[in-house]
mmCIF file with all atom_site columns, C-alpha atoms in Angstrom:
data_model
loop_
_atom_site.group_PDB
_atom_site.id
_atom_site.type_symbol
_atom_site.label_atom_id
_atom_site.label_alt_id
_atom_site.label_comp_id
_atom_site.label_asym_id
_atom_site.label_entity_id
_atom_site.label_seq_id
_atom_site.pdbx_PDB_ins_code
_atom_site.Cartn_x
_atom_site.Cartn_y
_atom_site.Cartn_z
_atom_site.occupancy
_atom_site.B_iso_or_equiv
_atom_site.pdbx_formal_charge
_atom_site.auth_seq_id
_atom_site.auth_comp_id
_atom_site.auth_asym_id
_atom_site.auth_atom_id
_atom_site.pdbx_PDB_model_num
ATOM 1   C CA . MET E 1 1   ? -4.755  -3.424  18.518  1.00 0.00 ? 1   MET E CA 1
ATOM 2   C CA . HIS E 1 2   ? -6.057  -0.675  15.974  1.00 0.00 ? 2   HIS E CA 1
ATOM 3   C CA . TYR E 1 3   ? -4.405  1.910   17.928  1.00 0.00 ? 3   TYR E CA 1
ATOM 4   C CA . ILE E 1 4   ? -0.872  0.070   17.769  1.00 0.00 ? 4   ILE E CA 1
ATOM 5   C CA . TRP E 1 5   ? -1.200  0.357   13.646  1.00 0.00 ? 5   TRP E CA 1
ATOM 6   C CA . LEU E 1 6   ? -2.065  4.176   14.036  1.00 0.00 ? 6   LEU E CA 1
ATOM 7   C CA . LEU E 1 7   ? 1.427   4.656   16.409  1.00 0.00 ? 7   LEU E CA 1
ATOM 8   C CA . ILE E 1 8   ? 3.259   2.525   13.529  1.00 0.00 ? 8   ILE E CA 1
ATOM 9   C CA . SER E 1 9   ? 1.803   5.203   10.843  1.00 0.00 ? 9   SER E CA 1
ATOM 10  C CA . ALA E 1 10  ? 2.817   7.963   13.033  1.00 0.00 ? 10  ALA E CA 1
ATOM 11  C CA . VAL E 1 11  ? 6.682   6.432   13.722  1.00 0.00 ? 11  VAL E CA 1
ATOM 12  C CA . LEU E 1 12  ? 6.509   6.138   9.552   1.00 0.00 ? 12  LEU E CA 1
ATOM 13  C CA . VAL E 1 13  ? 5.623   9.681   9.245   1.00 0.00 ? 13  VAL E CA 1
ATOM 14  C CA . GLY E 1 14  ? 8.202   10.841  11.787  1.00 0.00 ? 14  GLY E CA 1
ATOM 15  C CA . ILE E 1 15  ? 10.649  9.008   9.589   1.00 0.00 ? 15  ILE E CA 1
ATOM 16  C CA . ASP E 1 16  ? 9.884   10.438  6.561   1.00 0.00 ? 16  ASP E CA 1
ATOM 17  C CA . ARG E 1 17  ? 9.988   13.877  8.327   1.00 0.00 ? 17  ARG E CA 1
ATOM 18  C CA . LEU E 1 18  ? 13.638  13.144  10.069  1.00 0.00 ? 18  LEU E CA 1
ATOM 19  C CA . THR E 1 19  ? 15.069  11.876  6.560   1.00 0.00 ? 19  THR E CA 1
ATOM 20  C CA . LYS E 1 20  ? 13.573  14.974  4.421   1.00 0.00 ? 20  LYS E CA 1
ATOM 21  C CA . TRP E 1 21  ? 14.855  17.286  7.264   1.00 0.00 ? 21  TRP E CA 1
ATOM 22  C CA . ALA E 1 22  ? 18.345  15.740  7.025   1.00 0.00 ? 22  ALA E CA 1
ATOM 23  C CA . VAL E 1 23  ? 18.635  16.272  3.185   1.00 0.00 ? 23  VAL E CA 1
ATOM 24  C CA . VAL E 1 24  ? 17.257  19.632  3.406   1.00 0.00 ? 24  VAL E CA 1
ATOM 25  C CA . THR E 1 25  ? 19.227  20.666  6.320   1.00 0.00 ? 25  THR E CA 1
ATOM 26  C CA . ASN E 1 26  ? 22.343  19.151  4.410   1.00 0.00 ? 26  ASN E CA 1
ATOM 27  C CA . MET E 1 27  ? 21.968  19.080  0.900   1.00 0.00 ? 27  MET E CA 1
ATOM 28  C CA . GLU E 1 28  ? 21.258  22.123  -2.003  1.00 0.00 ? 28  GLU E CA 1
ATOM 29  C CA . PRO E 1 29  ? 18.539  21.128  -4.554  1.00 0.00 ? 29  PRO E CA 1
ATOM 30  C CA . SER E 1 30  ? 20.229  19.223  -7.184  1.00 0.00 ? 30  SER E CA 1
ATOM 31  C CA . ASP E 1 31  ? 22.975  17.978  -5.130  1.00 0.00 ? 31  ASP E CA 1
ATOM 32  C CA . THR E 1 32  ? 24.096  14.663  -5.061  1.00 0.00 ? 32  THR E CA 1
ATOM 33  C CA . ILE E 1 33  ? 25.616  12.040  -2.619  1.00 0.00 ? 33  ILE E CA 1
ATOM 34  C CA . HIS E 1 34  ? 26.955  9.025   -4.189  1.00 0.00 ? 34  HIS E CA 1
ATOM 35  C CA . LEU E 1 35  ? 25.898  5.975   -1.874  1.00 0.00 ? 35  LEU E CA 1
ATOM 36  C CA . ILE E 1 36  ? 26.841  2.952   -3.807  1.00 0.00 ? 36  ILE E CA 1
ATOM 37  C CA . LYS E 1 37  ? 28.943  3.074   -6.990  1.00 0.00 ? 37  LYS E CA 1
ATOM 38  C CA . ILE E 1 38  ? 30.130  -0.016  -8.930  1.00 0.00 ? 38  ILE E CA 1
ATOM 39  C CA . GLY E 1 39  ? 33.291  1.404   -10.890 1.00 0.00 ? 39  GLY E CA 1
ATOM 40  C CA . ASP E 1 40  ? 32.048  4.212   -12.863 1.00 0.00 ? 40  ASP E CA 1
ATOM 41  C CA . THR E 1 41  ? 28.061  2.922   -12.464 1.00 0.00 ? 41  THR E CA 1
ATOM 42  C CA . GLU E 1 42  ? 26.257  4.949   -9.870  1.00 0.00 ? 42  GLU E CA 1
ATOM 43  C CA . VAL E 1 43  ? 23.920  2.134   -8.517  1.00 0.00 ? 43  VAL E CA 1
ATOM 44  C CA . LEU E 1 44  ? 22.194  4.608   -5.582  1.00 0.00 ? 44  LEU E CA 1
ATOM 45  C CA . ASN E 1 45  ? 22.496  8.272   -4.366  1.00 0.00 ? 45  ASN E CA 1
ATOM 46  C CA . LEU E 1 46  ? 20.960  10.819  -2.483  1.00 0.00 ? 46  LEU E CA 1
ATOM 47  C CA . TYR E 1 47  ? 19.704  13.418  -5.303  1.00 0.00 ? 47  TYR E CA 1
ATOM 48  C CA . TYR E 1 48  ? 17.958  16.545  -3.432  1.00 0.00 ? 48  TYR E CA 1
ATOM 49  C CA . THR E 1 49  ? 15.043  17.437  -5.788  1.00 0.00 ? 49  THR E CA 1
ATOM 50  C CA . LEU E 1 50  ? 11.410  19.009  -5.332  1.00 0.00 ? 50  LEU E CA 1
ATOM 51  C CA . ASN E 1 51  ? 8.527   17.376  -6.756  1.00 0.00 ? 51  ASN E CA 1
ATOM 52  C CA . ASN E 1 52  ? 5.346   19.211  -7.388  1.00 0.00 ? 52  ASN E CA 1
ATOM 53  C CA . GLY E 1 53  ? 3.391   16.148  -8.736  1.00 0.00 ? 53  GLY E CA 1
ATOM 54  C CA . ALA E 1 54  ? 2.699   12.691  -7.852  1.00 0.00 ? 54  ALA E CA 1
ATOM 55  C CA . ALA E 1 55  ? 4.318   9.399   -8.489  1.00 0.00 ? 55  ALA E CA 1
ATOM 56  C CA . PHE E 1 56  ? 6.435   9.662   -11.751 1.00 0.00 ? 56  PHE E CA 1
ATOM 57  C CA . SER E 1 57  ? 5.852   13.595  -11.586 1.00 0.00 ? 57  SER E CA 1
ATOM 58  C CA . ARG E 1 58  ? 2.226   13.056  -13.151 1.00 0.00 ? 58  ARG E CA 1
ATOM 59  C CA . LEU E 1 59  ? -0.196  15.629  -12.142 1.00 0.00 ? 59  LEU E CA 1
ATOM 60  C CA . SER E 1 60  ? 2.671   18.112  -11.792 1.00 0.00 ? 60  SER E CA 1
ATOM 61  C CA . GLY E 1 61  ? 1.121   21.399  -10.432 1.00 0.00 ? 61  GLY E CA 1
ATOM 62  C CA . LYS E 1 62  ? -2.364  20.164  -9.668  1.00 0.00 ? 62  LYS E CA 1
ATOM 63  C CA . THR E 1 63  ? -1.280  20.806  -5.774  1.00 0.00 ? 63  THR E CA 1
ATOM 64  C CA . LEU E 1 64  ? -4.954  21.651  -4.779  1.00 0.00 ? 64  LEU E CA 1
ATOM 65  C CA . PHE E 1 65  ? -6.078  18.132  -6.346  1.00 0.00 ? 65  PHE E CA 1
ATOM 66  C CA . LEU E 1 66  ? -3.329  15.793  -4.970  1.00 0.00 ? 66  LEU E CA 1
ATOM 67  C CA . ILE E 1 67  ? -4.017  17.483  -1.142  1.00 0.00 ? 67  ILE E CA 1
ATOM 68  C CA . ILE E 1 68  ? -7.802  16.962  -1.498  1.00 0.00 ? 68  ILE E CA 1
ATOM 69  C CA . ILE E 1 69  ? -7.437  13.506  -2.954  1.00 0.00 ? 69  ILE E CA 1
ATOM 70  C CA . THR E 1 70  ? -4.632  12.807  -0.371  1.00 0.00 ? 70  THR E CA 1
ATOM 71  C CA . SER E 1 71  ? -6.675  13.829  2.411   1.00 0.00 ? 71  SER E CA 1
ATOM 72  C CA . LEU E 1 72  ? -9.771  12.021  1.580   1.00 0.00 ? 72  LEU E CA 1
ATOM 73  C CA . VAL E 1 73  ? -8.013  8.648   0.910   1.00 0.00 ? 73  VAL E CA 1
ATOM 74  C CA . ILE E 1 74  ? -6.203  9.707   4.638   1.00 0.00 ? 74  ILE E CA 1
ATOM 75  C CA . LEU E 1 75  ? -9.683  10.357  6.004   1.00 0.00 ? 75  LEU E CA 1
ATOM 76  C CA . TRP E 1 76  ? -11.270 7.218   4.854   1.00 0.00 ? 76  TRP E CA 1
ATOM 77  C CA . LEU E 1 77  ? -8.622  4.801   5.966   1.00 0.00 ? 77  LEU E CA 1
ATOM 78  C CA . LEU E 1 78  ? -8.423  6.605   9.277   1.00 0.00 ? 78  LEU E CA 1
ATOM 79  C CA . PHE E 1 79  ? -12.306 6.075   9.719   1.00 0.00 ? 79  PHE E CA 1
ATOM 80  C CA . LEU E 1 80  ? -11.412 2.487   8.716   1.00 0.00 ? 80  LEU E CA 1
ATOM 81  C CA . MET E 1 81  ? -8.958  1.738   11.418  1.00 0.00 ? 81  MET E CA 1
ATOM 82  C CA . ILE E 1 82  ? -10.751 3.452   14.259  1.00 0.00 ? 82  ILE E CA 1
ATOM 83  C CA . SER E 1 83  ? -13.925 2.495   13.451  1.00 0.00 ? 83  SER E CA 1
ATOM 84  C CA . LYS E 1 84  ? -12.312 -0.961  13.685  1.00 0.00 ? 84  LYS E CA 1
ATOM 85  C CA . LYS E 1 85  ? -14.125 -2.347  10.130  1.00 0.00 ? 85  LYS E CA 1
ATOM 86  C CA . VAL E 1 86  ? -10.717 -3.753  9.357   1.00 0.00 ? 86  VAL E CA 1
ATOM 87  C CA . HIS E 1 87  ? -9.648  -6.408  11.582  1.00 0.00 ? 87  HIS E CA 1
ATOM 88  C CA . ARG E 1 88  ? -6.864  -9.064  9.825   1.00 0.00 ? 88  ARG E CA 1
ATOM 89  C CA . PRO E 1 89  ? -3.285  -7.960  10.727  1.00 0.00 ? 89  PRO E CA 1
ATOM 90  C CA . VAL E 1 90  ? -1.969  -7.688  7.071   1.00 0.00 ? 90  VAL E CA 1
ATOM 91  C CA . TYR E 1 91  ? -5.011  -5.370  6.061   1.00 0.00 ? 91  TYR E CA 1
ATOM 92  C CA . LEU E 1 92  ? -4.169  -3.083  9.494   1.00 0.00 ? 92  LEU E CA 1
ATOM 93  C CA . ALA E 1 93  ? -0.333  -3.235  8.239   1.00 0.00 ? 93  ALA E CA 1
ATOM 94  C CA . SER E 1 94  ? -1.298  -2.500  4.591   1.00 0.00 ? 94  SER E CA 1
ATOM 95  C CA . ILE E 1 95  ? -3.579  0.555   6.000   1.00 0.00 ? 95  ILE E CA 1
ATOM 96  C CA . SER E 1 96  ? -0.563  1.698   8.154   1.00 0.00 ? 96  SER E CA 1
ATOM 97  C CA . LEU E 1 97  ? 1.837   2.217   5.553   1.00 0.00 ? 97  LEU E CA 1
ATOM 98  C CA . ILE E 1 98  ? -0.262  3.781   3.203   1.00 0.00 ? 98  ILE E CA 1
ATOM 99  C CA . LEU E 1 99  ? -1.313  6.174   5.945   1.00 0.00 ? 99  LEU E CA 1
ATOM 100 C CA . GLY E 1 100 ? 2.315   6.688   7.135   1.00 0.00 ? 100 GLY E CA 1
ATOM 101 C CA . GLY E 1 101 ? 3.174   7.415   3.339   1.00 0.00 ? 101 GLY E CA 1
ATOM 102 C CA . GLY E 1 102 ? 0.176   9.673   2.596   1.00 0.00 ? 102 GLY E CA 1
ATOM 103 C CA . ILE E 1 103 ? 0.622   11.719  5.748   1.00 0.00 ? 103 ILE E CA 1
ATOM 104 C CA . GLY E 1 104 ? 4.499   12.384  5.160   1.00 0.00 ? 104 GLY E CA 1
ATOM 105 C CA . ASN E 1 105 ? 3.922   13.507  1.758   1.00 0.00 ? 105 ASN E CA 1
ATOM 106 C CA . LEU E 1 106 ? 0.609   15.401  2.812   1.00 0.00 ? 106 LEU E CA 1
ATOM 107 C CA . ILE E 1 107 ? 2.725   17.490  4.656   1.00 0.00 ? 107 ILE E CA 1
ATOM 108 C CA . ASP E 1 108 ? 4.912   18.400  2.327   1.00 0.00 ? 108 ASP E CA 1
ATOM 109 C CA . ARG E 1 109 ? 2.253   19.942  -0.055  1.00 0.00 ? 109 ARG E CA 1
ATOM 110 C CA . ILE E 1 110 ? 0.608   21.242  2.506   1.00 0.00 ? 110 ILE E CA 1
ATOM 111 C CA . PHE E 1 111 ? 3.830   23.305  4.193   1.00 0.00 ? 111 PHE E CA 1
ATOM 112 C CA . ASN E 1 112 ? 6.340   23.221  1.378   1.00 0.00 ? 112 ASN E CA 1
ATOM 113 C CA . SER E 1 113 ? 4.233   25.061  -1.211  1.00 0.00 ? 113 SER E CA 1
ATOM 114 C CA . GLY E 1 114 ? 2.689   22.065  -2.895  1.00 0.00 ? 114 GLY E CA 1
ATOM 115 C CA . LEU E 1 115 ? 6.502   20.340  -3.298  1.00 0.00 ? 115 LEU E CA 1
ATOM 116 C CA . VAL E 1 116 ? 7.331   17.336  -1.923  1.00 0.00 ? 116 VAL E CA 1
ATOM 117 C CA . VAL E 1 117 ? 10.964  16.301  -1.148  1.00 0.00 ? 117 VAL E CA 1
ATOM 118 C CA . ASP E 1 118 ? 12.493  13.294  -2.615  1.00 0.00 ? 118 ASP E CA 1
ATOM 119 C CA . PHE E 1 119 ? 16.051  12.213  -2.659  1.00 0.00 ? 119 PHE E CA 1
ATOM 120 C CA . ILE E 1 120 ? 16.334  8.566   -3.262  1.00 0.00 ? 120 ILE E CA 1
ATOM 121 C CA . ASP E 1 121 ? 17.897  8.198   -6.443  1.00 0.00 ? 121 ASP E CA 1
ATOM 122 C CA . VAL E 1 122 ? 18.459  4.583   -8.061  1.00 0.00 ? 122 VAL E CA 1
ATOM 123 C CA . ARG E 1 123 ? 20.227  5.072   -10.983 1.00 0.00 ? 123 ARG E CA 1
ATOM 124 C CA . ILE E 1 124 ? 21.369  1.936   -12.187 1.00 0.00 ? 124 ILE E CA 1
ATOM 125 C CA . ILE E 1 125 ? 17.909  1.214   -13.379 1.00 0.00 ? 125 ILE E CA 1
ATOM 126 C CA . ASN E 1 126 ? 16.827  4.880   -14.084 1.00 0.00 ? 126 ASN E CA 1
ATOM 127 C CA . PHE E 1 127 ? 13.841  4.790   -11.769 1.00 0.00 ? 127 PHE E CA 1
ATOM 128 C CA . PRO E 1 128 ? 12.398  8.126   -10.785 1.00 0.00 ? 128 PRO E CA 1
ATOM 129 C CA . ILE E 1 129 ? 13.637  9.694   -7.658  1.00 0.00 ? 129 ILE E CA 1
ATOM 130 C CA . PHE E 1 130 ? 11.891  9.298   -4.404  1.00 0.00 ? 130 PHE E CA 1
ATOM 131 C CA . ASN E 1 131 ? 11.371  9.466   -0.565  1.00 0.00 ? 131 ASN E CA 1
ATOM 132 C CA . PHE E 1 132 ? 10.427  7.486   2.544   1.00 0.00 ? 132 PHE E CA 1
ATOM 133 C CA . ALA E 1 133 ? 7.212   8.056   2.457   1.00 0.00 ? 133 ALA E CA 1
ATOM 134 C CA . ASP E 1 134 ? 6.602   7.144   -1.416  1.00 0.00 ? 134 ASP E CA 1
ATOM 135 C CA . ILE E 1 135 ? 8.008   3.553   -0.077  1.00 0.00 ? 135 ILE E CA 1
ATOM 136 C CA . CYS E 1 136 ? 5.718   3.449   2.860   1.00 0.00 ? 136 CYS E CA 1
ATOM 137 C CA . ALA E 1 137 ? 2.849   4.349   0.343   1.00 0.00 ? 137 ALA E CA 1
ATOM 138 C CA . VAL E 1 138 ? 3.837   1.942   -2.188  1.00 0.00 ? 138 VAL E CA 1
ATOM 139 C CA . CYS E 1 139 ? 4.745   -0.896  -0.096  1.00 0.00 ? 139 CYS E CA 1
ATOM 140 C CA . GLY E 1 140 ? 1.461   -0.755  1.625   1.00 0.00 ? 140 GLY E CA 1
ATOM 141 C CA . ALA E 1 141 ? -0.566  -0.669  -1.526  1.00 0.00 ? 141 ALA E CA 1
ATOM 142 C CA . GLY E 1 142 ? 1.574   -3.715  -2.795  1.00 0.00 ? 142 GLY E CA 1
ATOM 143 C CA . LEU E 1 143 ? 0.865   -5.405  0.338   1.00 0.00 ? 143 LEU E CA 1
ATOM 144 C CA . LEU E 1 144 ? -2.895  -4.328  0.110   1.00 0.00 ? 144 LEU E CA 1
ATOM 145 C CA . LEU E 1 145 ? -3.201  -5.408  -3.472  1.00 0.00 ? 145 LEU E CA 1
ATOM 146 C CA . LEU E 1 146 ? -1.389  -8.923  -3.127  1.00 0.00 ? 146 LEU E CA 1
ATOM 147 C CA . THR E 1 147 ? -3.695  -9.781  -0.050  1.00 0.00 ? 147 THR E CA 1
ATOM 148 C CA . VAL E 1 148 ? -6.876  -9.032  -1.907  1.00 0.00 ? 148 VAL E CA 1
ATOM 149 C CA . ILE E 1 149 ? -5.682  -11.125 -4.723  1.00 0.00 ? 149 ILE E CA 1
ATOM 150 C CA . VAL E 1 150 ? -4.582  -13.929 -2.272  1.00 0.00 ? 150 VAL E CA 1
ATOM 151 C CA . ASP E 1 151 ? -7.943  -13.535 -0.453  1.00 0.00 ? 151 ASP E CA 1
ATOM 152 C CA . GLU E 1 152 ? -10.000 -13.723 -3.905  1.00 0.00 ? 152 GLU E CA 1
ATOM 153 C CA . ILE E 1 153 ? -8.074  -16.991 -5.186  1.00 0.00 ? 153 ILE E CA 1
ATOM 154 C CA . ARG E 1 154 ? -8.975  -18.691 -1.789  1.00 0.00 ? 154 ARG E CA 1
ATOM 155 C CA . GLU E 1 155 ? -12.616 -17.747 -1.783  1.00 0.00 ? 155 GLU E CA 1
ATOM 156 C CA . HIS E 1 156 ? -12.932 -18.926 -5.191  1.00 0.00 ? 156 HIS E CA 1
ATOM 157 C CA . LYS E 1 157 ? -11.395 -22.212 -4.129  1.00 0.00 ? 157 LYS E CA 1
ATOM 158 C CA . ARG E 1 158 ? -13.644 -22.358 -0.971  1.00 0.00 ? 158 ARG E CA 1
ATOM 159 C CA . LYS E 1 159 ? -16.436 -21.902 -3.690  1.00 0.00 ? 159 LYS E CA 1
ATOM 160 C CA . LYS E 1 160 ? -15.212 -24.351 -5.871  1.00 0.00 ? 160 LYS E CA 1
ATOM 161 C CA . LEU E 1 161 ? -14.779 -27.126 -3.090  1.00 0.00 ? 161 LEU E CA 1
ATOM 162 C CA . GLU E 1 162 ? -18.434 -25.963 -1.863  1.00 0.00 ? 162 GLU E CA 1
ATOM 163 C CA . LYS E 1 163 ? -20.105 -26.424 -4.963  1.00 0.00 ? 163 LYS E CA 1
ATOM 164 C CA . ALA E 1 164 ? -18.268 -29.910 -5.798  1.00 0.00 ? 164 ALA E CA 1
ATOM 165 C CA . SER E 1 165 ? -18.853 -31.276 -2.104  1.00 0.00 ? 165 SER E CA 1
ATOM 166 C CA . SER E 1 166 ? -22.860 -29.932 -2.609  1.00 0.00 ? 166 SER E CA 1
ATOM 167 C CA . GLU E 1 167 ? -22.884 -31.491 -5.705  1.00 0.00 ? 167 GLU E CA 1
ATOM 168 C CA . ALA E 1 168 ? -21.324 -34.930 -4.312  1.00 0.00 ? 168 ALA E CA 1
ATOM 169 C CA . GLU E 1 169 ? -23.835 -35.239 -1.680  1.00 0.00 ? 169 GLU E CA 1
ATOM 170 C CA . GLU E 1 170 ? -26.843 -34.502 -4.123  1.00 0.00 ? 170 GLU E CA 1
ATOM 171 C CA . LYS E 1 171 ? -25.563 -37.299 -6.184  1.00 0.00 ? 171 LYS E CA 1
ATOM 172 C CA . ALA E 1 172 ? -25.151 -39.789 -3.356  1.00 0.00 ? 172 ALA E CA 1
ATOM 173 C CA . GLU E 1 173 ? -28.348 -38.977 -2.002  1.00 0.00 ? 173 GLU E CA 1
ATOM 174 C CA . LYS E 1 174 ? -29.898 -39.506 -5.524  1.00 0.00 ? 174 LYS E CA 1
ATOM 175 C CA . GLU E 1 175 ? -28.357 -43.027 -5.910  1.00 0.00 ? 175 GLU E CA 1
ATOM 176 C CA . THR E 1 176 ? -29.353 -43.793 -2.575  1.00 0.00 ? 176 THR E CA 1
ATOM 177 C CA . LEU E 1 177 ? -32.978 -43.028 -3.398  1.00 0.00 ? 177 LEU E CA 1
ATOM 178 C CA . GLU E 1 178 ? -32.678 -45.225 -6.484  1.00 0.00 ? 178 GLU E CA 1
ATOM 179 C CA . GLU E 1 179 ? -31.153 -48.093 -4.900  1.00 0.00 ? 179 GLU E CA 1
ATOM 180 C CA . ALA E 1 180 ? -33.697 -48.129 -2.133  1.00 0.00 ? 180 ALA E CA 1
ATOM 181 C CA . PRO E 1 181 ? -35.914 -51.338 -2.697  1.00 0.00 ? 181 PRO E CA 1
ATOM 182 C CA . GLU E 1 182 ? -39.539 -50.292 -3.409  1.00 0.00 ? 182 GLU E CA 1
ATOM 183 C CA . THR E 1 183 ? -42.040 -51.038 -0.715  1.00 0.00 ? 183 THR E CA 1
ATOM 184 C CA . GLU E 1 184 ? -45.567 -52.566 -1.736  1.00 0.00 ? 184 GLU E CA 1
ATOM 185 C CA . GLU E 1 185 ? -48.822 -51.691 0.260   1.00 0.00 ? 185 GLU E CA 1
#
C-alpha cells in the first residue's frame, strides 16, 4: 500500500512537470493569459514568472539552502514511507502530496539555475503567483496539520475520559468499602 502512495507522488510530479513544460514552451516570461475575467476584474490568469525563492519569494537567492532543506525533507518523508513507519492513509496522503510538490519544485531548482516556474495568478485577491507543485505541498502540509490537530484533540478527550472513568471506579470502590458492614472476630 505504501508504494501506491509513492506512485501517486510520482504522478503529481509528472503533472507538475507537464504543466510547467506547457507554460515554458507556449509563453514568454511575463506573458499573461486571462482565464477568468469578470467585467474589467481579472480573477484568474496564467502569468509566466520565475521565482528564485520559496513561498511568497522568501529566501530569494538562497538556492543552495533551499535545495539542501528540500532534499532533506524529501529524504526524511521517503524514509517514513518506505520503512512503513506511517500507516494511516490520511498521513500517507499528506506525505504523498508534500513529496509530489517538493520534488516538482526541487527539479526546477536543480535543473533551471535555481529558478522555479510559477504561473497560476489569482489576481482577485492579489495572491503570490504559484504552480501545481506549490498546491500539492500546501495541501499536503495543511492536511497533515489538520490531521495532527484532530488527533491531538481526540487523544486529549480520550485521556480525559480515562481519567474520569478511573476516578469514578475509585470513588465507587471507596464507597463500597465504606458501606460494607464490619465483621467482628
